[in-house]
Coordinates of C-alpha atoms and ligand atoms in Angstrom, one line a residue:
X1 CA 10.8 -3.4 39.9
X2 CA 10.3 0.0 41.5
X3 CA 8.0 -1.1 44.3
X4 CA 8.1 -4.5 46.1
X5 CA 4.9 -6.6 45.7
X6 CA 3.5 -8.4 48.7
X7 CA 2.2 -12.0 48.6
X8 CA 0.5 -13.3 51.7
X9 CA 0.1 -17.0 52.3
X10 CA -2.6 -18.0 54.8
X11 CA -3.7 -21.5 55.8
X12 CA -7.1 -23.0 56.5
X13 CA -8.8 -26.3 57.5
X14 CA -5.8 -27.7 59.4
X15 CA -2.3 -26.8 60.3
X16 CA 0.8 -28.6 58.9
X17 CA -0.3 -28.3 55.3
X18 CA 3.1 -27.0 54.2
X19 CA 2.6 -23.3 53.8
X20 CA 6.3 -22.8 54.2
X21 CA 7.0 -25.2 51.3
X22 CA 4.4 -23.6 49.1
X23 CA 5.8 -20.2 49.9
X24 CA 9.4 -21.4 49.2
X25 CA 8.3 -23.1 46.0
X26 CA 6.6 -20.0 44.7
X27 CA 9.7 -18.0 45.8
X28 CA 11.9 -20.4 43.9
X29 CA 9.8 -20.1 40.7
X30 CA 9.8 -16.3 40.8
X31 CA 13.5 -16.3 41.5
X32 CA 14.1 -18.7 38.6
X33 CA 12.4 -16.1 36.4
X34 CA 15.0 -13.5 37.4
X35 CA 13.2 -11.7 40.2
X36 CA 14.5 -11.0 43.7
X37 CA 12.5 -12.7 46.4
X38 CA 12.5 -13.1 50.2
X39 CA 10.1 -14.9 52.5
X40 CA 9.1 -14.0 56.0
X41 CA 7.1 -15.9 58.6
X42 CA 4.8 -14.5 61.2
X43 CA 4.3 -16.9 64.2
X44 CA 1.2 -16.3 66.4
X45 CA 2.8 -17.6 69.6
X46 CA 3.8 -15.4 72.6
X47 CA 7.4 -16.5 72.9
X48 CA 9.6 -13.7 71.7
X49 CA 11.4 -16.3 69.5
X50 CA 11.4 -20.1 69.4
X51 CA 14.8 -20.3 71.2
X52 CA 13.2 -21.3 74.5
X53 CA 10.9 -24.0 73.0
X54 CA 11.5 -27.6 73.5
X55 CA 12.3 -29.3 70.1
X56 CA 9.5 -31.7 70.7
X57 CA 7.0 -28.8 70.7
X58 CA 8.3 -27.0 67.7
X59 CA 11.1 -28.9 66.0
X60 CA 14.6 -27.5 65.7
X61 CA 15.5 -23.9 66.1
X62 CA 16.9 -22.2 63.1
X63 CA 19.6 -19.5 63.6
X64 CA 20.3 -16.8 61.0
X65 CA 23.6 -15.0 60.3
X66 CA 22.6 -12.0 62.4
X67 CA 21.9 -14.2 65.5
X68 CA 18.2 -14.6 66.2
X69 CA 16.7 -18.0 66.9
X70 CA 13.9 -18.4 64.3
X71 CA 11.3 -20.8 63.0
X72 CA 12.1 -24.0 61.3
X73 CA 10.3 -22.8 58.1
X74 CA 13.4 -20.6 57.5
X75 CA 15.1 -24.0 57.1
X76 CA 13.1 -24.4 53.9
X77 CA 13.3 -20.8 52.7
X78 CA 17.1 -20.6 52.7
X79 CA 17.9 -24.0 51.1
X80 CA 15.3 -23.3 48.3
X81 CA 16.2 -19.7 47.5
X82 CA 19.8 -19.8 48.4
X83 CA 19.4 -16.3 50.0
X84 CA 20.3 -15.5 53.5
X85 CA 17.5 -14.6 55.9
X86 CA 17.6 -12.5 59.1
X87 CA 15.7 -11.4 62.1
X88 CA 13.2 -9.6 59.9
X89 CA 12.2 -12.9 58.3
X90 CA 10.6 -14.3 61.4
X91 CA 8.4 -12.3 63.7
X92 CA 6.3 -13.7 66.6
X93 CA 3.3 -12.2 68.4
X94 CA 5.6 -12.0 71.4
X95 CA 8.0 -9.8 69.5
X96 CA 5.2 -7.6 68.2
X97 CA 3.8 -7.1 71.7
X98 CA 7.2 -6.6 73.2
X99 CA 8.0 -3.9 70.7
X100 CA 4.7 -2.1 71.3
X101 CA 5.0 -2.4 75.1
X102 CA 8.6 -1.1 75.0
X103 CA 7.4 1.9 72.9
X104 CA 4.6 2.5 75.4
X105 CA 7.1 2.6 78.2
X106 CA 9.2 5.1 76.3
X107 CA 6.1 7.3 76.0
X108 CA 5.7 6.9 72.3
X109 CA 1.9 6.7 72.6
X110 CA 1.6 9.3 75.3
X111 CA -2.0 10.2 76.0
X112 CA -3.4 7.2 74.0
X113 CA -5.0 3.9 75.0
X114 CA -2.7 1.3 73.5
X115 CA -4.9 -1.3 71.6
X116 CA -4.7 -4.3 69.3
X117 CA -6.2 -2.1 66.5
X118 CA -4.4 0.1 65.6
X119 CA -1.2 -0.3 67.6
X120 CA -0.6 -4.0 67.3
X121 CA -1.7 -4.1 63.7
X122 CA 0.4 -1.1 62.9
X123 CA 3.5 -2.8 64.4
X124 CA 2.7 -5.9 62.4
X125 CA 2.4 -3.8 59.2
X126 CA 5.7 -2.1 60.0
X127 CA 7.3 -5.5 60.2
X128 CA 5.7 -6.6 56.9
X129 CA 7.1 -3.5 55.1
X130 CA 10.6 -3.7 56.7
X131 CA 12.0 -6.1 54.1
X132 CA 10.2 -4.3 51.2
X133 CA 11.7 -1.0 52.2
X134 CA 15.2 -2.2 51.8
X135 CA 14.7 -1.9 48.1
X136 CA 16.4 -5.3 47.6
X137 CA 13.4 -7.4 46.7
X138 CA 10.8 -7.5 43.9
X139 CA 8.6 -9.8 46.0
X140 CA 8.0 -10.3 49.7
X141 CA 6.2 -13.5 50.4
X142 CA 4.7 -13.4 53.9
X143 CA 3.5 -16.6 55.5
X144 CA 1.0 -16.2 58.3
X145 CA 1.4 -19.1 60.8
X146 CA -1.5 -21.0 62.2
X147 CA -4.9 -21.4 60.5
X148 CA -7.4 -18.8 59.7
X149 CA -10.0 -18.6 62.5
X150 CA -7.4 -19.2 65.3
X151 CA -7.8 -16.5 67.9
X152 CA -4.1 -15.9 67.9
X153 CA -3.7 -15.1 64.3
X154 CA -6.5 -12.6 64.1
X155 CA -4.3 -9.4 64.4
X156 CA -2.1 -10.7 61.6
X157 CA -5.1 -11.4 59.3
X158 CA -6.4 -7.9 60.1
X159 CA -3.0 -6.4 59.2
X160 CA -3.1 -8.3 55.9
X161 CA -6.5 -6.9 55.1
X162 CA -5.2 -3.4 55.8
X163 CA -2.1 -3.9 53.7
X164 CA -4.3 -5.0 50.8
X165 CA -6.6 -2.0 51.2
X166 CA -3.6 0.3 51.3
X167 CA -1.6 -1.2 48.4
X168 CA -4.4 -2.3 46.2
X169 CA -4.8 -5.5 44.2
X170 CA -1.9 -4.9 41.8
X171 CA 0.6 -4.7 44.6
X172 CA -0.6 -7.3 47.1
X173 CA -2.4 -10.6 47.0
X174 CA -3.5 -13.5 49.2
X175 CA -2.9 -17.2 48.5
X176 CA -5.0 -19.4 50.7
X177 CA -3.7 -23.0 51.3
X178 CA -6.3 -25.5 52.3
X179 CA -7.0 -29.2 52.5
X180 CA -9.3 -31.1 50.2
X181 CA -9.9 -34.3 52.2
X182 CA -10.6 -37.6 50.5
X183 CA -13.4 -39.6 52.0
X184 CA -12.7 -43.3 51.4
X185 CA -16.2 -44.5 52.1
X186 CA -17.8 -42.0 49.7
X187 CA -14.8 -42.3 47.3
X188 CA -14.9 -38.5 47.0
X189 CA -12.8 -35.4 47.5
X190 CA -14.6 -33.0 49.7
X191 CA -14.6 -29.2 49.1
X192 CA -16.8 -28.1 52.0
X193 CA -14.0 -27.5 54.6
X194 CA -12.3 -25.2 52.0
X195 CA -15.6 -23.4 51.4
X196 CA -16.0 -22.8 55.1
X197 CA -12.4 -21.7 55.5
X198 CA -12.7 -19.2 52.7
X199 CA -16.0 -17.9 54.2
X200 CA -14.1 -17.4 57.4
X201 CA -11.4 -15.4 55.6
X202 CA -14.1 -13.4 53.9
X203 CA -15.7 -12.6 57.3
X204 CA -12.4 -10.8 58.1
X205 CA -12.6 -8.9 54.8
X206 CA -10.2 -10.9 52.8
X207 CA -11.0 -12.5 49.5
X208 CA -8.2 -14.9 48.6
X209 CA -6.9 -14.5 45.0
X210 CA -5.6 -18.0 44.7
X211 CA -6.5 -21.3 46.4
X212 CA -3.8 -23.9 46.7
X213 CA -5.4 -27.2 47.6
X214 CA -3.5 -29.9 49.3
X215 CA -4.9 -33.2 48.1
X216 CA -4.0 -36.9 48.0
X217 CA -5.7 -37.3 44.5
X218 CA -5.7 -35.1 41.4
X219 CA -8.5 -32.4 41.4
X220 CA -10.9 -33.1 38.6
X221 CA -12.2 -30.2 36.5
X222 CA -15.6 -30.6 38.2
X223 CA -14.0 -30.1 41.7
X224 CA -12.0 -27.2 40.4
X225 CA -15.1 -25.5 39.1
X226 CA -17.0 -26.1 42.3
X227 CA -14.1 -24.6 44.4
X228 CA -13.8 -21.6 42.0
X229 CA -17.6 -20.9 42.1
X230 CA -18.1 -21.2 45.8
X231 CA -14.9 -19.6 46.9
X232 CA -15.2 -16.8 44.3
X233 CA -11.9 -17.2 42.5
X234 CA -11.0 -17.8 38.8
X235 CA -11.0 -21.4 37.8
X236 CA -7.3 -21.2 36.9
X237 CA -6.6 -19.8 40.3
X238 CA -7.5 -23.2 41.9
X239 CA -4.1 -24.8 42.2
X240 CA -3.7 -28.4 42.9
X241 CA -0.9 -29.3 45.5
X242 CA -0.8 -33.0 45.3
X243 CA 1.2 -35.0 47.9
X244 CA 4.8 -35.2 46.7
X245 CA 7.6 -37.7 47.2
X246 CA 9.9 -35.0 48.4
X247 CA 9.5 -31.3 49.2
X248 CA 12.0 -30.7 46.4
X249 CA 9.3 -31.8 43.9
X250 CA 7.0 -29.0 44.9
X251 CA 8.5 -26.1 42.9
X252 CA 8.1 -28.3 39.7
X253 CA 4.6 -29.3 40.6
X254 CA 3.7 -25.7 41.2
X255 CA 5.2 -24.7 37.9
X256 CA 3.0 -27.4 36.2
X257 CA 0.0 -25.9 37.9
X258 CA 1.2 -22.4 36.8
X259 CA 1.1 -20.9 40.3
X260 CA 3.9 -18.4 39.3
X261 CA 2.0 -17.3 36.2
X262 CA -1.2 -16.7 38.1
X263 CA 0.7 -14.7 40.7
X264 CA 2.4 -12.5 38.0
X265 CA -0.8 -12.0 36.2
X266 CA -2.7 -11.0 39.4
X267 CA 0.0 -8.6 40.3
X268 CA 0.3 -7.2 36.7
X269 CA 4.0 -8.1 36.4
X270 CA 5.4 -9.1 33.1
X271 CA 8.1 -11.7 33.1
X272 CA 10.9 -11.7 30.6
X273 CA 11.7 -15.4 30.9
X274 CA 10.4 -18.8 31.8
X275 CA 11.7 -20.2 35.1
X276 CA 15.3 -21.4 34.7
X277 CA 15.3 -24.6 36.7
X278 CA 18.0 -26.7 35.1
X279 CA 20.2 -26.9 38.2
X280 CA 17.2 -27.8 40.4
X281 CA 16.1 -30.5 38.0
X282 CA 19.7 -31.9 38.0
X283 CA 19.7 -31.9 41.8
X284 CA 16.3 -33.7 41.8
X285 CA 17.4 -36.2 39.1
X286 CA 20.4 -37.3 41.2
X287 CA 18.4 -37.3 44.3
X288 CA 15.9 -39.7 42.8
X289 CA 18.3 -42.0 40.9
X290 CA 21.4 -42.2 43.0
X291 CA 24.3 -44.4 41.9
X292 CA 25.5 -45.1 45.4
X293 CA 24.2 -45.6 48.9
X294 CA 25.6 -45.1 52.4
X295 CA 24.3 -45.6 55.9
X296 CA 24.9 -42.8 58.4
X297 CA 23.9 -42.9 62.0
X298 CA 22.6 -39.7 63.6
X299 CA 23.1 -40.0 67.3
X300 CA 20.9 -37.6 69.2
X301 CA 18.5 -37.1 72.1
X302 CA 15.4 -36.1 70.2
X303 CA 15.3 -38.8 67.6
X304 CA 11.6 -39.6 67.8
X305 CA 10.8 -36.3 66.3
X306 CA 12.5 -36.0 62.9
X307 CA 11.8 -32.2 62.8
X308 CA 14.2 -31.8 65.7
X309 CA 17.1 -32.4 63.3
X310 CA 15.5 -31.2 60.2
X311 CA 18.3 -29.0 58.8
X312 CA 20.8 -31.9 59.4
X313 CA 18.5 -34.2 57.5
X314 CA 18.1 -31.7 54.6
X315 CA 21.9 -31.0 54.5
X316 CA 22.4 -34.8 54.0
X317 CA 19.9 -34.6 51.1
X318 CA 21.8 -31.8 49.5
X319 CA 25.1 -33.4 50.0
X320 CA 23.9 -36.9 48.9
X321 CA 22.6 -35.6 45.6
X322 CA 25.9 -33.8 45.0
X323 CA 27.7 -37.1 45.6
X324 CA 25.2 -39.1 43.5
X325 CA 24.6 -41.0 46.7
X326 CA 21.5 -42.0 48.7
X327 CA 22.1 -41.2 52.3
X328 CA 20.1 -43.4 54.6
X329 CA 20.1 -41.7 58.0
X330 CA 19.4 -44.0 61.0
X331 CA 18.1 -42.0 63.9
X332 CA 19.8 -43.5 67.0
X333 CA 18.8 -42.5 70.5
X334 CA 21.9 -41.7 72.5
X335 CA 20.2 -43.0 75.6
X336 CA 20.3 -46.5 74.1
X337 CA 24.1 -46.4 73.7
X338 CA 26.2 -47.9 76.4
X339 CA 29.6 -49.6 76.5
X340 CA 27.8 -52.9 76.1
X341 CA 25.4 -51.9 73.3
X342 CA 27.6 -49.5 71.2
X343 CA 29.0 -52.1 68.9
X344 CA 25.7 -53.6 67.8
X345 CA 24.0 -50.2 67.7
X346 CA 26.5 -48.7 65.4
X347 CA 27.2 -51.9 63.3
X348 CA 27.0 -51.5 59.6
X349 CA 27.2 -47.7 59.6
X350 CA 29.5 -46.0 57.1
X351 CA 29.6 -42.8 59.1
X352 CA 28.3 -41.4 62.4
X353 CA 27.2 -37.9 63.2
X354 CA 26.8 -36.9 66.8
X355 CA 24.1 -34.2 66.9
X356 CA 23.8 -30.9 68.7
X357 CA 21.8 -30.8 72.0
X358 CA 21.3 -29.5 75.4
X359 CA 21.4 -31.0 78.9
X360 CA 22.7 -34.1 80.6
X361 CA 20.3 -36.8 79.2
X362 CA 22.0 -39.1 76.7
X363 CA 25.3 -37.3 76.9
X364 CA 27.3 -40.4 78.1
X365 CA 25.8 -42.4 75.2
X366 CA 27.1 -39.8 72.7
X367 CA 30.5 -39.9 74.3
X368 CA 30.5 -43.7 74.0
X369 CA 29.5 -43.4 70.3
X370 CA 32.5 -41.1 69.7
X371 CA 34.8 -43.5 71.4
X372 CA 33.7 -46.3 69.1
X373 CA 34.1 -44.4 65.9
X374 CA 37.4 -43.0 66.9
X375 CA 38.8 -46.4 67.8
X376 CA 37.3 -48.1 64.8
X377 CA 38.2 -45.4 62.3
X378 CA 34.7 -44.8 61.2
X379 CA 34.1 -41.3 59.6
X380 CA 32.8 -38.9 62.3
X381 CA 31.2 -35.5 62.2
X382 CA 30.4 -33.9 65.6
X383 CA 28.2 -30.8 65.6
X384 CA 28.2 -28.5 68.5
X385 CA 27.4 -30.8 71.5
X386 CA 28.8 -33.6 69.2
X387 CA 32.1 -31.8 69.0
X388 CA 32.1 -31.2 72.7
X389 CA 31.5 -34.9 73.3
X390 CA 34.5 -35.7 71.1
X391 CA 36.7 -33.4 73.2
X392 CA 35.5 -35.0 76.5
X393 CA 35.9 -38.5 75.0
X394 CA 39.5 -37.8 73.9
X395 CA 40.4 -36.2 77.3
X396 CA 39.0 -39.2 79.1
X397 CA 40.3 -42.1 77.1
X398 CA 43.5 -40.8 75.5
X399 CA 44.7 -38.2 78.0
X400 CA 43.3 -40.4 80.8
X401 CA 41.9 -37.4 82.6
X402 CA 38.8 -37.4 84.8
X403 CA 37.2 -35.0 82.3
X404 CA 33.8 -33.8 81.4
X405 CA 31.8 -30.8 80.2
X406 CA 30.5 -28.7 83.0
X407 CA 27.1 -29.0 81.4
X408 CA 27.1 -32.6 82.5
X409 CA 29.1 -32.3 85.7
X410 CA 29.7 -28.8 87.0
X411 CA 32.2 -30.1 89.6
X412 CA 34.3 -32.1 87.2
X413 CA 38.1 -32.2 88.0
X414 CA 39.0 -31.4 84.3
X415 CA 36.4 -29.2 82.7
X416 CA 37.6 -29.6 79.1
X417 CA 34.4 -28.0 78.0
X418 CA 33.3 -25.1 80.1
X419 CA 31.3 -21.9 80.2
X420 CA 33.1 -18.8 79.2
X421 CA 33.3 -16.1 81.9
X422 CA 30.7 -13.9 80.3
X423 CA 28.3 -16.8 80.0
X424 CA 28.6 -17.5 83.8
X425 CA 27.0 -14.2 84.6
X426 CA 23.9 -14.8 82.5
X427 CA 20.9 -16.0 84.3
X428 CA 18.1 -15.5 81.7
X429 CA 17.6 -18.0 79.0
X430 CA 16.1 -16.4 75.9
X431 CA 18.6 -15.2 73.2
X432 CA 21.6 -15.3 75.6
X433 CA 23.7 -18.1 73.9
X434 CA 26.5 -17.4 71.5
X435 CA 24.3 -16.9 68.5
X436 CA 24.7 -16.1 64.9
X437 CA 27.6 -16.1 62.5
X438 CA 31.2 -15.8 63.7
X439 CA 34.5 -15.9 61.8
X440 CA 36.8 -18.9 62.0
X441 CA 40.3 -19.2 60.8
X442 CA 41.3 -22.6 59.5
X443 CA 44.9 -23.8 59.9
X444 CA 46.6 -24.2 56.5
X445 CA 47.0 -27.9 55.6
X446 CA 44.2 -29.0 58.0
X447 CA 41.4 -31.3 56.9
X448 CA 38.9 -28.5 57.4
X449 CA 41.1 -26.2 55.2
X450 CA 41.0 -28.8 52.4
X451 CA 37.3 -29.4 52.9
X452 CA 36.4 -25.7 52.6
X453 CA 39.1 -24.8 50.2
X454 CA 39.5 -21.6 52.2
X455 CA 41.2 -20.3 55.3
X456 CA 38.6 -17.8 56.6
X457 CA 35.0 -19.0 57.0
X458 CA 31.9 -17.8 58.7
X459 CA 29.5 -20.2 60.4
X460 CA 26.5 -19.9 62.7
X461 CA 26.5 -20.7 66.4
X462 CA 24.0 -21.6 69.1
X463 CA 25.6 -22.7 72.3
X464 CA 26.9 -21.6 75.7
X465 CA 29.8 -23.9 76.4
X466 CA 33.2 -23.8 74.7
X467 CA 36.5 -25.7 74.4
X468 CA 38.6 -24.9 77.4
X469 CA 41.9 -23.6 76.1
X470 CA 43.7 -24.5 79.2
X471 CA 43.8 -28.1 77.8
X472 CA 44.7 -27.1 74.2
X473 CA 48.4 -28.0 74.3
X474 CA 47.9 -31.4 75.9
X475 CA 45.1 -32.2 73.4
X476 CA 47.2 -31.2 70.4
X477 CA 50.2 -33.1 71.6
X478 CA 48.1 -36.2 72.0
X479 CA 46.7 -35.9 68.4
X480 CA 43.5 -33.9 68.7
X481 CA 44.2 -30.7 66.7
X482 CA 42.5 -27.4 66.8
X483 CA 42.0 -26.8 63.1
X484 CA 39.8 -23.8 63.3
X485 CA 40.0 -20.8 65.8
X486 CA 37.9 -17.7 66.2
X487 CA 40.4 -14.9 65.3
X488 CA 38.9 -12.5 67.8
X489 CA 38.3 -14.6 70.9
X490 CA 40.8 -17.5 70.3
X491 CA 38.0 -20.0 70.9
X492 CA 38.4 -23.4 69.3
X493 CA 35.9 -23.9 66.5
X494 CA 37.1 -27.1 64.8
X495 CA 38.9 -30.1 66.1
X496 CA 40.4 -33.0 64.1
X497 CA 42.2 -36.2 64.8
X498 CA 45.6 -36.8 63.4
X499 CA 45.4 -40.6 63.1
X500 CA 42.0 -41.0 61.7
X501 CA 40.7 -41.1 58.1
X502 CA 37.9 -38.5 58.8
X503 CA 37.2 -37.2 62.2
X504 CA 35.9 -33.6 62.4
X505 CA 34.1 -31.8 65.3
X506 CA 32.8 -28.3 64.8
X507 CA 31.5 -26.0 67.5
X508 CA 29.2 -24.3 65.0
X509 CA 26.2 -25.5 62.9
X510 CA 27.2 -26.1 59.3
X511 CA 23.8 -27.6 58.5
X512 CA 22.3 -24.1 58.8
X513 CA 24.1 -22.9 55.7
X514 CA 23.5 -25.8 53.4
X515 CA 21.3 -25.1 50.3
X516 CA 20.2 -27.0 47.2
X517 CA 22.5 -24.8 45.1
X518 CA 25.4 -24.9 47.6
X519 CA 25.5 -28.1 49.6
X520 CA 27.7 -27.6 52.7
X521 CA 31.2 -28.8 52.0
X522 CA 31.5 -30.5 55.4
X523 CA 28.4 -32.6 54.7
X524 CA 29.5 -33.2 51.2
X525 CA 32.9 -34.4 52.1
X526 CA 31.6 -36.4 55.1
X527 CA 29.3 -38.3 52.7
X528 CA 32.3 -38.8 50.4
X529 CA 34.3 -40.2 53.4
X530 CA 31.4 -42.5 54.2
X531 CA 31.3 -43.8 50.6
X532 CA 35.1 -44.4 50.8
X533 CA 34.7 -46.2 54.1
X534 CA 32.0 -48.4 52.6
X535 CA 34.2 -49.2 49.6
X536 CA 37.1 -50.1 51.8
X537 CA 35.2 -52.3 54.1
X538 CA 33.6 -54.4 51.4
Ligands
LIG1 N1 24.6 -27.7 75.1 C1 25.8 -27.2 74.4 C2 26.1 -25.8 74.6 O1 25.2 -25.0 75.0 C3 25.7 -27.5 72.9 C4 24.7 -26.7 72.2 C5 24.4 -27.3 70.8 O2 24.7 -28.4 70.5 N2 23.7 -26.5 70.0 O3 27.2 -25.3 74.5

């Protein structure tokens, strides 16, 4: 298409309705028709990025190839669309203001009073158009975080109104996602909150083109008519989004409701083909009717909030389906693991993943978990902090060193995991870790080399501490091999154990590159190893 079309997704009534999933599902359907699509998210908070947020506040932080720490919604976009995202795909209020204030200091608005309208809204619009201007996409789907009516999201909503005014109805549209609550006592679905939410949107000058209605029960024709009449949309633009078993059902549910057709017709785009979803359906079929089952323990610090490890959980879903295997993930708090409890806590698991994380809390528990799986030959995958724990554990119990990571004990006698010199000078927190994709060379014949089927890989990072190469020779001699090295810095990226059926620690985050179409090989093979372990121990 000559010009990109812009689709905005707003939310009303409550938060957490799944705007990201609706956006990703629509993206998937358009992509499956042969169009090129990308999705971006605007977050109305003042942090420049979510990197400094506690996972309990905001879930995990997602890192893109080019380095920025971004919103978790990107963890739905990439796995659904199988296209890489970047900084431009996630913009916060903080970043917008930061850009405007930096420009002001550089004198770009000389003589002018800098204001929300037009300066902030212009900066928002500049960011909306950034992806479209690359010429790479037919559709840009922009999700506006928060709910309509929130004070914080007002400048974004105003920018959307201006974009619609500038581009016209054939080039831009608004999908409004709302909730249709069911009142048990009245045995009725209620449309009033949606009517109010649309009224609110109208008061900002935006008439939504399509309503997507989250609901526990199917929407009757009568309810659809009511919504259409009072919210001023066509009746076939009232789309039911019924609660689904898994987020991966949503593209098919949206297809059934003809969301993609409505979008194309509103934007006057003709489509040459019906969505080609065979692979997606195959994935879903295996996900829902697996032949096998394994139990994997995820040992982490933030286990009471599943969103804190969302991309790991999703990577297991992708890998499980590929292996025709249901992966039951048990969330285990590392603080509950001690020498005394480790055996009973990890009993019956076919594999253990020690999760990424920050700070001292729960670290000894993670180290204890690694010791148990190393000694008992249970498949192990250590990610980032999990890999660092594996290195500390090996140094302590095999090399018999009084070792630690300086994150846990800055005065340790043997800092086998330590800060790099350049990290030691950094005192600010936001965006200062080793972030984004880095190259890694895998040693020929290593397990990692077999797993990837390649010798040069690129994986995403988010950490400060590193394997201390001073200890590399000793470690290798004792059986912990550096299977992957960064070719530029010589930093160790992958460790493996010689005498263990499946023990891999990676300094990077493989979960961030797993998609439905391309499950990550490390997760896939780890699930395979867990299946093997289960078979052998029966
Ligand atoms: N806290 C460790 C570091 O900064 C590990 C980080 C992580 O697991 N993402 O190096």
